[in-house]
PDB file of C-alpha atoms in Angstrom:
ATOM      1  CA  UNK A   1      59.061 203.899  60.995  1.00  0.00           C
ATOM      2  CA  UNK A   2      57.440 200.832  63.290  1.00  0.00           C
ATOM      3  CA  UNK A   3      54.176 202.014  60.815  1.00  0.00           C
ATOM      4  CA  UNK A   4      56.078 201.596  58.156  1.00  0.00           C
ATOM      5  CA  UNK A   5      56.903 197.993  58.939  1.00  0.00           C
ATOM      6  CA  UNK A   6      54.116 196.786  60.161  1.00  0.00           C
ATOM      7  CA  UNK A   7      51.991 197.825  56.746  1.00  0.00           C
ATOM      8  CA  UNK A   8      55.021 195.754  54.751  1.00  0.00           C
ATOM      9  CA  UNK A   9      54.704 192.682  57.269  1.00  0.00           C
ATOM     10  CA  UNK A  10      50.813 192.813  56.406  1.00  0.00           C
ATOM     11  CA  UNK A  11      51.323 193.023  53.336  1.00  0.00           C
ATOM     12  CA  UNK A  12      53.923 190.384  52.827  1.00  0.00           C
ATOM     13  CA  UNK A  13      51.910 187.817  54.838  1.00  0.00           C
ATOM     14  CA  UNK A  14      48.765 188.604  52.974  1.00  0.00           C
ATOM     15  CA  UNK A  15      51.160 187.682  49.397  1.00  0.00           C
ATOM     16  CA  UNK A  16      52.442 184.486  50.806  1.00  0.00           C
ATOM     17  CA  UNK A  17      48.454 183.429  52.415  1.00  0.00           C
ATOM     18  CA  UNK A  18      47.158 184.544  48.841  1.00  0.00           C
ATOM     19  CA  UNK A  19      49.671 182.406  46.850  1.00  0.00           C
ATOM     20  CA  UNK A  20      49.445 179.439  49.329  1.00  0.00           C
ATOM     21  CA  UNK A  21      45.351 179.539  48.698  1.00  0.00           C
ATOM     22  CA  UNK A  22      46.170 179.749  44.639  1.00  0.00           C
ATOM     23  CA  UNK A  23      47.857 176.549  45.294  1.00  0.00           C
ATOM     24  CA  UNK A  24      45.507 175.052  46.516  1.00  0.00           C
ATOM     25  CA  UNK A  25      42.845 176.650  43.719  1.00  0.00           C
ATOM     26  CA  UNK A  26      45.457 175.469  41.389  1.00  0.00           C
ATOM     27  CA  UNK A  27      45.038 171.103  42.797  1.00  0.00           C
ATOM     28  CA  UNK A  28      41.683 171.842  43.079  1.00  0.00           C
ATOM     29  CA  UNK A  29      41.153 172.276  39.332  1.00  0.00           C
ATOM     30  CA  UNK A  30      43.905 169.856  38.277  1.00  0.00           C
ATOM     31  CA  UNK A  31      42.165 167.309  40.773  1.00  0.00           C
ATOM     32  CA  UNK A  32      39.058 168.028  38.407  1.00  0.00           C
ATOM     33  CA  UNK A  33      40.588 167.814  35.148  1.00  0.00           C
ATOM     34  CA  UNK A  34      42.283 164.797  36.223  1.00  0.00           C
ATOM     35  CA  UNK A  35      39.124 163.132  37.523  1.00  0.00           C
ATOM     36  CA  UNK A  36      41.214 162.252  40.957  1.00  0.00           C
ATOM     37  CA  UNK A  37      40.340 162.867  44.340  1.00  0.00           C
ATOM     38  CA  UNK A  38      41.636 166.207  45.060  1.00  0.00           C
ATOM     39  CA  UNK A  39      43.232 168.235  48.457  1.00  0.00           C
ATOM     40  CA  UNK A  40      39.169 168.787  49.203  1.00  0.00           C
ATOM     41  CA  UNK A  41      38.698 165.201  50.051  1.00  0.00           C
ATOM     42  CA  UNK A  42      41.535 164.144  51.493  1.00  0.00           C
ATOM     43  CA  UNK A  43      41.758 164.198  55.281  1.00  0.00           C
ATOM     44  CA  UNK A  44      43.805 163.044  58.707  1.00  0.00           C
ATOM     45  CA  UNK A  45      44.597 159.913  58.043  1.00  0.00           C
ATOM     46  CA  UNK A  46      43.241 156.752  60.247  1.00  0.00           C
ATOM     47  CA  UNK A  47      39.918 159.262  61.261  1.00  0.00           C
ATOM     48  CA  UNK A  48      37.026 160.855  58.900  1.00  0.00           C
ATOM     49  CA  UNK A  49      38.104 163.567  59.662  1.00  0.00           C
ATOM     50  CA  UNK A  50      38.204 165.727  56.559  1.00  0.00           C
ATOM     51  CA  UNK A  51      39.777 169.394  56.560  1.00  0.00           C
ATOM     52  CA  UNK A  52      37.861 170.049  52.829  1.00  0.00           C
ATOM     53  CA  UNK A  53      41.213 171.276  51.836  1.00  0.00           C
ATOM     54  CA  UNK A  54      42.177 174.076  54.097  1.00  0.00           C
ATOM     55  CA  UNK A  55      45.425 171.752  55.752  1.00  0.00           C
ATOM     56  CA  UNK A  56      47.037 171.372  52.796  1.00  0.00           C
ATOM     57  CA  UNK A  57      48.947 174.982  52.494  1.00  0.00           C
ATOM     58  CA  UNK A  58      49.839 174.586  56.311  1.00  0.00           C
ATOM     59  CA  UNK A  59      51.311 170.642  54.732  1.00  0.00           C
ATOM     60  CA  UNK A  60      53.310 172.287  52.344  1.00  0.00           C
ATOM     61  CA  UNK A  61      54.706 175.617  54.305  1.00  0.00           C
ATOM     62  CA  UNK A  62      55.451 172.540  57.182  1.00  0.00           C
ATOM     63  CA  UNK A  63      56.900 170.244  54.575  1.00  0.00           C
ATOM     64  CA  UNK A  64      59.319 173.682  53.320  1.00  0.00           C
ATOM     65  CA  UNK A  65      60.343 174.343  56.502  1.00  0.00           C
ATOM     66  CA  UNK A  66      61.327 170.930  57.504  1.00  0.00           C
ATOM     67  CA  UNK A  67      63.025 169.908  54.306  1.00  0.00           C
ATOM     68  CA  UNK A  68      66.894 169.341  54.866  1.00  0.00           C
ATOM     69  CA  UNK A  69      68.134 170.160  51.681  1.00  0.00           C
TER      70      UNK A  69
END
């Protein structure tokens, strides 16, 4: 049973790390098309510090979660 469950927890949290990454995929190439500066270059603000990316599912999923409505 606790087998069982843990195989459907992997699986469900490798679904919802997939689909956040196809997001970003997704502004990566619209970014492109657009000719705009895309998630990749875009970093912590007031530093040069750049995260090529990689922040911007942990934005959004932070964003979801503290949305009021």
């Amino acid at each position: 049973m606790i087998e069982t469950l843990i195989k459907i927890a992997v699986l469900i949290g490798g679904l919802m790390t997939a689909a956040a990454y196809l997001v970003l995929l997704e502004r990566w190439i619209a970014a492109w098309v657009q000719d705009r500066i895309g998630p990749n270059r875009v970093g912590i603000p007031l530093t040069k510090i750049s995260l090529f990316g990689l922040g911007q599912p942990l934005a959004d999923g932070l964003k979801f979660i503290l949305k009021e409505e």
